[in-house]
Amino acid sequence: MSYEVSLIYFRAGYSPSHYPSPASWDARLHLERSAAIKCPSILTHLAGSKKIQQELATPNSPHLANFLSRTSSADLIDRIRNTFTAIYPLDDTPEGQHAIRLATSAKDSEGYVLKPQREGGGNNVYGSKIPAFLAGLGDDQQKWRSHILMELIKPPTLRNSILRNGEVQSGEVIGELGVYGVCLWRNGHDEAGGKKDGEDE
């Protein structure tokens, strides 16, 4: 007996280590070629990857303008770019060489975080720990290129109370706003703009 699958929700598949064999990649390709709704779709999956974010947010990157040039003015593109924090590759490009100089300096690395292409924040390396971490990678350029260097975001702290482990704790906190949405794609085109989480119908 066979069943048609209408929705595929990915709880894994976000890291190359989740594909240990060619059969794993074949399975992902089979899922992507299916008519099922994918959450996320491969377009959204790639857009959310750190490497794609780095390609868009590296200072002087032309890619953001390429995506927006048909619908946005140069002024609007600049305003959007100004909301980004700087993200750099660790490669042979001029931007990558600049990032390597920053990341290997005990002083300059203080304002940055090194991120691998993995989900979750537990794999990040911060500030003065970055040079020693990179030294531990040796001359393996592939390992260096699997990381991006991001300028630290320094939001203001506020005095507030939070509930943690069943206890109310008060002190300096940093707030974070998460915005969720939905987008359905058909043949590469945006079919429906999503409703922001918590928004009324």
Short mmCIF file of N, CA, C and O in Angstrom, two decimals, residues 87-178:
data_model
loop_
_atom_site.label_atom_id
_atom_site.label_comp_id
_atom_site.label_asym_id
_atom_site.label_seq_id
_atom_site.Cartn_x
_atom_site.Cartn_y
_atom_site.Cartn_z
N ILE A 87 29.56 40.53 7.93
CA ILE A 87 29.87 39.10 7.97
C ILE A 87 30.89 38.82 6.87
O ILE A 87 30.72 39.25 5.73
N TYR A 88 31.96 38.08 7.22
CA TYR A 88 33.06 37.86 6.29
C TYR A 88 33.32 36.37 6.08
O TYR A 88 33.15 35.57 6.99
N PRO A 89 33.82 36.02 4.88
CA PRO A 89 34.31 34.66 4.67
C PRO A 89 35.74 34.56 5.21
O PRO A 89 36.37 35.57 5.53
N LEU A 90 36.24 33.36 5.30
CA LEU A 90 37.66 33.14 5.62
C LEU A 90 38.27 32.43 4.41
O LEU A 90 38.44 31.22 4.40
N ASP A 91 38.55 33.21 3.38
CA ASP A 91 39.04 32.63 2.13
C ASP A 91 40.07 33.55 1.49
O ASP A 91 40.63 34.42 2.15
N ASP A 92 40.31 33.36 0.19
CA ASP A 92 41.37 34.10 -0.50
C ASP A 92 40.91 35.44 -1.08
O ASP A 92 41.71 36.15 -1.68
N THR A 93 39.63 35.78 -0.93
CA THR A 93 39.15 37.06 -1.44
C THR A 93 39.72 38.19 -0.59
O THR A 93 40.16 37.96 0.55
N PRO A 94 39.72 39.43 -1.10
CA PRO A 94 40.19 40.55 -0.26
C PRO A 94 39.43 40.65 1.06
O PRO A 94 40.03 40.91 2.11
N GLU A 95 38.11 40.41 1.02
CA GLU A 95 37.31 40.45 2.24
C GLU A 95 37.71 39.31 3.18
O GLU A 95 37.78 39.48 4.40
N GLY A 96 37.97 38.15 2.60
CA GLY A 96 38.38 37.00 3.40
C GLY A 96 39.74 37.20 4.05
O GLY A 96 39.95 36.83 5.22
N GLN A 97 40.68 37.80 3.31
CA GLN A 97 42.01 38.06 3.87
C GLN A 97 41.92 39.10 4.99
O GLN A 97 42.63 39.00 6.00
N HIS A 98 41.03 40.09 4.82
CA HIS A 98 40.80 41.07 5.88
C HIS A 98 40.26 40.38 7.12
O HIS A 98 40.68 40.65 8.25
N ALA A 99 39.31 39.46 6.91
CA ALA A 99 38.71 38.74 8.04
C ALA A 99 39.74 37.87 8.75
O ALA A 99 39.74 37.77 9.98
N ILE A 100 40.61 37.24 7.99
CA ILE A 100 41.64 36.39 8.60
C ILE A 100 42.57 37.22 9.47
O ILE A 100 42.96 36.81 10.57
N ARG A 101 42.92 38.44 9.00
CA ARG A 101 43.76 39.32 9.82
C ARG A 101 43.04 39.69 11.12
O ARG A 101 43.65 39.70 12.19
N LEU A 102 41.74 39.98 11.03
CA LEU A 102 40.97 40.30 12.23
C LEU A 102 40.89 39.10 13.17
O LEU A 102 41.08 39.23 14.38
N ALA A 103 40.59 37.94 12.60
CA ALA A 103 40.33 36.74 13.41
C ALA A 103 41.58 36.19 14.08
O ALA A 103 41.49 35.54 15.12
N THR A 104 42.74 36.45 13.51
CA THR A 104 43.97 35.91 14.09
C THR A 104 44.67 36.92 14.99
O THR A 104 45.75 36.63 15.53
N SER A 105 44.08 38.08 15.17
CA SER A 105 44.64 39.10 16.05
C SER A 105 43.96 39.03 17.41
O SER A 105 42.73 39.08 17.50
N ALA A 106 44.76 38.92 18.46
CA ALA A 106 44.19 38.82 19.82
C ALA A 106 43.38 40.07 20.15
O ALA A 106 42.36 39.99 20.85
N LYS A 107 43.80 41.22 19.64
CA LYS A 107 43.10 42.47 19.93
C LYS A 107 41.87 42.64 19.05
O LYS A 107 40.76 42.89 19.54
N ASP A 108 42.04 42.51 17.74
CA ASP A 108 40.96 42.81 16.80
C ASP A 108 39.84 41.78 16.84
O ASP A 108 38.70 42.09 16.48
N SER A 109 40.13 40.56 17.25
CA SER A 109 39.10 39.52 17.27
C SER A 109 38.06 39.74 18.37
O SER A 109 37.00 39.11 18.36
N GLU A 110 38.34 40.65 19.30
CA GLU A 110 37.45 40.88 20.44
C GLU A 110 36.03 41.25 20.02
O GLU A 110 35.07 40.94 20.70
N GLY A 111 35.90 41.95 18.90
CA GLY A 111 34.58 42.42 18.49
C GLY A 111 33.85 41.48 17.55
O GLY A 111 32.89 41.89 16.89
N TYR A 112 34.28 40.19 17.51
CA TYR A 112 33.72 39.28 16.51
C TYR A 112 33.34 37.93 17.11
O TYR A 112 33.79 37.57 18.21
N VAL A 113 32.54 37.20 16.35
CA VAL A 113 32.19 35.83 16.70
C VAL A 113 32.44 34.98 15.45
O VAL A 113 32.13 35.39 14.33
N LEU A 114 33.02 33.81 15.66
CA LEU A 114 33.30 32.86 14.58
C LEU A 114 32.21 31.80 14.59
O LEU A 114 31.95 31.18 15.63
N LYS A 115 31.56 31.62 13.44
CA LYS A 115 30.43 30.68 13.38
C LYS A 115 30.66 29.63 12.32
O LYS A 115 31.00 29.96 11.18
N PRO A 116 30.43 28.36 12.66
CA PRO A 116 30.48 27.31 11.64
C PRO A 116 29.11 27.20 10.97
O PRO A 116 28.12 27.76 11.44
N GLN A 117 29.06 26.45 9.88
CA GLN A 117 27.78 26.23 9.21
C GLN A 117 27.02 25.12 9.93
O GLN A 117 26.85 24.01 9.44
N ARG A 118 26.60 25.43 11.15
CA ARG A 118 25.83 24.48 11.95
C ARG A 118 24.76 25.26 12.70
O ARG A 118 24.92 26.44 12.99
N GLU A 119 23.68 24.57 13.02
CA GLU A 119 22.58 25.21 13.73
C GLU A 119 22.89 25.31 15.21
O GLU A 119 23.59 24.48 15.78
N GLY A 120 22.32 26.33 15.85
CA GLY A 120 22.50 26.49 17.29
C GLY A 120 23.72 27.31 17.61
O GLY A 120 24.67 27.38 16.84
N GLY A 121 23.69 27.95 18.77
CA GLY A 121 24.78 28.84 19.14
C GLY A 121 25.90 28.16 19.91
O GLY A 121 26.91 28.78 20.20
N GLY A 122 25.74 26.89 20.25
CA GLY A 122 26.74 26.22 21.07
C GLY A 122 28.04 25.96 20.35
O GLY A 122 29.02 25.54 20.98
N ASN A 123 28.08 26.17 19.04
CA ASN A 123 29.29 25.90 18.26
C ASN A 123 30.09 27.16 17.94
O ASN A 123 31.09 27.09 17.26
N ASN A 124 29.62 28.30 18.44
CA ASN A 124 30.28 29.57 18.13
C ASN A 124 31.52 29.79 19.01
O ASN A 124 31.59 29.29 20.13
N VAL A 125 32.46 30.55 18.47
CA VAL A 125 33.69 30.91 19.19
C VAL A 125 33.75 32.43 19.26
O VAL A 125 33.62 33.11 18.24
N TYR A 126 33.95 32.96 20.47
CA TYR A 126 33.84 34.41 20.68
C TYR A 126 35.18 35.07 21.00
O TYR A 126 36.01 34.53 21.74
N GLY A 127 35.33 36.28 20.45
CA GLY A 127 36.39 37.20 20.85
C GLY A 127 37.79 36.62 20.90
O GLY A 127 38.28 36.05 19.92
N SER A 128 38.43 36.77 22.05
CA SER A 128 39.84 36.42 22.19
C SER A 128 40.11 34.92 22.05
O SER A 128 41.27 34.51 21.92
N LYS A 129 39.06 34.10 22.05
CA LYS A 129 39.26 32.66 21.88
C LYS A 129 39.38 32.26 20.40
O LYS A 129 39.77 31.14 20.09
N ILE A 130 39.06 33.20 19.51
CA ILE A 130 39.08 32.88 18.08
C ILE A 130 40.47 32.55 17.55
O ILE A 130 40.65 31.54 16.85
N PRO A 131 41.54 33.34 17.84
CA PRO A 131 42.85 33.02 17.28
C PRO A 131 43.35 31.62 17.64
O PRO A 131 43.85 30.90 16.78
N ALA A 132 43.18 31.23 18.89
CA ALA A 132 43.64 29.90 19.30
C ALA A 132 42.83 28.80 18.62
O ALA A 132 43.37 27.76 18.23
N PHE A 133 41.53 29.03 18.46
CA PHE A 133 40.69 28.04 17.78
C PHE A 133 41.14 27.84 16.34
O PHE A 133 41.27 26.71 15.86
N LEU A 134 41.39 28.96 15.64
CA LEU A 134 41.82 28.85 14.25
C LEU A 134 43.19 28.21 14.14
O LEU A 134 43.45 27.44 13.21
N ALA A 135 44.06 28.52 15.10
CA ALA A 135 45.38 27.88 15.09
C ALA A 135 45.24 26.37 15.22
O ALA A 135 46.02 25.61 14.63
N GLY A 136 44.24 25.94 15.97
CA GLY A 136 44.00 24.51 16.14
C GLY A 136 43.52 23.82 14.88
O GLY A 136 43.60 22.59 14.77
N LEU A 137 43.01 24.61 13.91
CA LEU A 137 42.59 24.03 12.63
C LEU A 137 43.76 23.76 11.70
O LEU A 137 43.61 23.08 10.68
N GLY A 138 44.94 24.30 12.05
CA GLY A 138 46.12 24.10 11.23
C GLY A 138 45.99 24.76 9.87
O GLY A 138 45.41 25.84 9.75
N ASP A 139 46.50 24.10 8.84
CA ASP A 139 46.49 24.66 7.48
C ASP A 139 45.34 24.11 6.64
O ASP A 139 45.36 24.25 5.41
N ASP A 140 44.37 23.49 7.27
CA ASP A 140 43.24 22.90 6.55
C ASP A 140 42.31 24.02 6.07
O ASP A 140 41.44 24.48 6.81
N GLN A 141 42.50 24.45 4.83
CA GLN A 141 41.73 25.58 4.30
C GLN A 141 40.24 25.28 4.22
O GLN A 141 39.40 26.17 4.35
N GLN A 142 39.91 24.01 4.01
CA GLN A 142 38.48 23.65 3.95
C GLN A 142 37.80 23.92 5.30
O GLN A 142 36.67 24.40 5.35
N LYS A 143 38.50 23.62 6.39
CA LYS A 143 37.94 23.88 7.71
C LYS A 143 37.82 25.38 7.96
O LYS A 143 36.85 25.84 8.55
N TRP A 144 38.82 26.14 7.53
CA TRP A 144 38.74 27.59 7.69
C TRP A 144 37.55 28.14 6.92
O TRP A 144 36.78 28.96 7.42
N ARG A 145 37.37 27.67 5.69
CA ARG A 145 36.30 28.20 4.83
C ARG A 145 34.91 27.74 5.27
O ARG A 145 33.92 28.28 4.79
N SER A 146 34.85 26.78 6.15
CA SER A 146 33.54 26.33 6.64
C SER A 146 33.02 27.23 7.76
O SER A 146 31.96 26.97 8.31
N HIS A 147 33.78 28.29 8.08
CA HIS A 147 33.37 29.25 9.11
C HIS A 147 33.17 30.63 8.49
O HIS A 147 33.74 30.94 7.45
N ILE A 148 32.37 31.43 9.17
CA ILE A 148 32.23 32.84 8.81
C ILE A 148 32.57 33.67 10.04
O ILE A 148 32.42 33.21 11.18
N LEU A 149 33.06 34.88 9.81
CA LEU A 149 33.39 35.79 10.90
C LEU A 149 32.35 36.91 10.91
O LEU A 149 32.18 37.60 9.91
N MET A 150 31.67 37.06 12.03
CA MET A 150 30.60 38.06 12.12
C MET A 150 30.91 39.08 13.20
O MET A 150 31.35 38.73 14.29
N GLU A 151 30.67 40.32 12.86
CA GLU A 151 30.82 41.40 13.83
C GLU A 151 29.77 41.20 14.93
O GLU A 151 28.60 40.93 14.64
N LEU A 152 30.20 41.31 16.17
CA LEU A 152 29.27 41.11 17.28
C LEU A 152 28.20 42.20 17.31
O LEU A 152 28.48 43.38 17.13
N ILE A 153 26.97 41.76 17.51
CA ILE A 153 25.87 42.70 17.72
C ILE A 153 25.84 43.03 19.20
O ILE A 153 25.83 42.12 20.04
N LYS A 154 25.82 44.29 19.53
CA LYS A 154 25.86 44.69 20.93
C LYS A 154 24.59 45.46 21.29
O LYS A 154 24.57 46.70 21.28
N PRO A 155 23.51 44.74 21.58
CA PRO A 155 22.26 45.42 21.91
C PRO A 155 22.34 46.03 23.30
O PRO A 155 23.11 45.57 24.16
N PRO A 156 21.54 47.05 23.56
CA PRO A 156 21.55 47.66 24.90
C PRO A 156 20.91 46.71 25.92
O PRO A 156 20.00 45.94 25.59
N THR A 157 21.41 46.73 27.13
CA THR A 157 20.82 45.93 28.20
C THR A 157 19.75 46.75 28.92
O THR A 157 19.84 47.97 29.00
N LEU A 158 18.75 46.07 29.41
CA LEU A 158 17.67 46.70 30.15
C LEU A 158 17.47 45.96 31.47
O LEU A 158 17.74 44.77 31.57
N ARG A 159 16.99 46.67 32.46
CA ARG A 159 16.67 46.02 33.72
C ARG A 159 15.26 45.45 33.62
O ARG A 159 14.31 46.15 33.30
N ASN A 160 15.14 44.14 33.86
CA ASN A 160 13.85 43.49 33.73
C ASN A 160 13.85 42.21 34.57
O ASN A 160 14.85 41.87 35.20
N SER A 161 12.72 41.54 34.58
CA SER A 161 12.59 40.27 35.30
C SER A 161 12.23 39.18 34.32
O SER A 161 11.47 39.39 33.37
N ILE A 162 12.80 38.00 34.53
CA ILE A 162 12.51 36.85 33.68
C ILE A 162 12.21 35.64 34.56
O ILE A 162 12.60 35.60 35.73
N LEU A 163 11.51 34.68 33.99
CA LEU A 163 11.21 33.43 34.67
C LEU A 163 12.17 32.38 34.14
O LEU A 163 12.15 32.04 32.96
N ARG A 164 13.03 31.86 35.02
CA ARG A 164 14.01 30.86 34.62
C ARG A 164 14.02 29.73 35.63
O ARG A 164 14.18 29.96 36.82
N ASN A 165 13.83 28.52 35.13
CA ASN A 165 13.81 27.33 35.99
C ASN A 165 12.79 27.47 37.11
O ASN A 165 13.04 27.07 38.26
N GLY A 166 11.66 28.08 36.79
CA GLY A 166 10.59 28.21 37.77
C GLY A 166 10.78 29.32 38.78
O GLY A 166 9.98 29.47 39.70
N GLU A 167 11.84 30.13 38.62
CA GLU A 167 12.10 31.22 39.56
C GLU A 167 12.15 32.56 38.82
O GLU A 167 12.66 32.64 37.71
N VAL A 168 11.61 33.58 39.45
CA VAL A 168 11.68 34.93 38.90
C VAL A 168 13.04 35.51 39.25
O VAL A 168 13.43 35.56 40.42
N GLN A 169 13.77 35.94 38.23
CA GLN A 169 15.08 36.55 38.44
C GLN A 169 15.07 37.95 37.83
O GLN A 169 14.55 38.16 36.74
N SER A 170 15.65 38.89 38.53
CA SER A 170 15.69 40.28 38.06
C SER A 170 17.13 40.71 37.84
O SER A 170 18.04 40.27 38.56
N GLY A 171 17.33 41.55 36.87
CA GLY A 171 18.67 42.04 36.59
C GLY A 171 18.76 42.61 35.18
O GLY A 171 17.75 42.93 34.56
N GLU A 172 20.00 42.75 34.68
CA GLU A 172 20.22 43.26 33.34
C GLU A 172 19.95 42.14 32.34
O GLU A 172 20.50 41.05 32.45
N VAL A 173 19.09 42.41 31.36
CA VAL A 173 18.74 41.41 30.36
C VAL A 173 18.86 42.02 28.97
O VAL A 173 18.86 43.24 28.79
N ILE A 174 18.98 41.15 27.99
CA ILE A 174 18.98 41.54 26.58
C ILE A 174 17.76 40.93 25.93
O ILE A 174 17.56 39.72 25.99
N GLY A 175 16.93 41.76 25.36
CA GLY A 175 15.72 41.26 24.71
C GLY A 175 16.00 40.89 23.26
O GLY A 175 16.84 41.49 22.59
N GLU A 176 15.28 39.89 22.78
CA GLU A 176 15.42 39.47 21.39
C GLU A 176 14.04 39.28 20.80
O GLU A 176 13.20 38.59 21.38
N LEU A 177 13.80 39.89 19.66
CA LEU A 177 12.51 39.78 18.99
C LEU A 177 12.63 38.77 17.85
O LEU A 177 13.47 38.92 16.97
N GLY A 178 11.80 37.75 17.88
CA GLY A 178 11.77 36.77 16.80
C GLY A 178 10.53 36.99 15.95
O GLY A 178 9.43 37.07 16.47
#
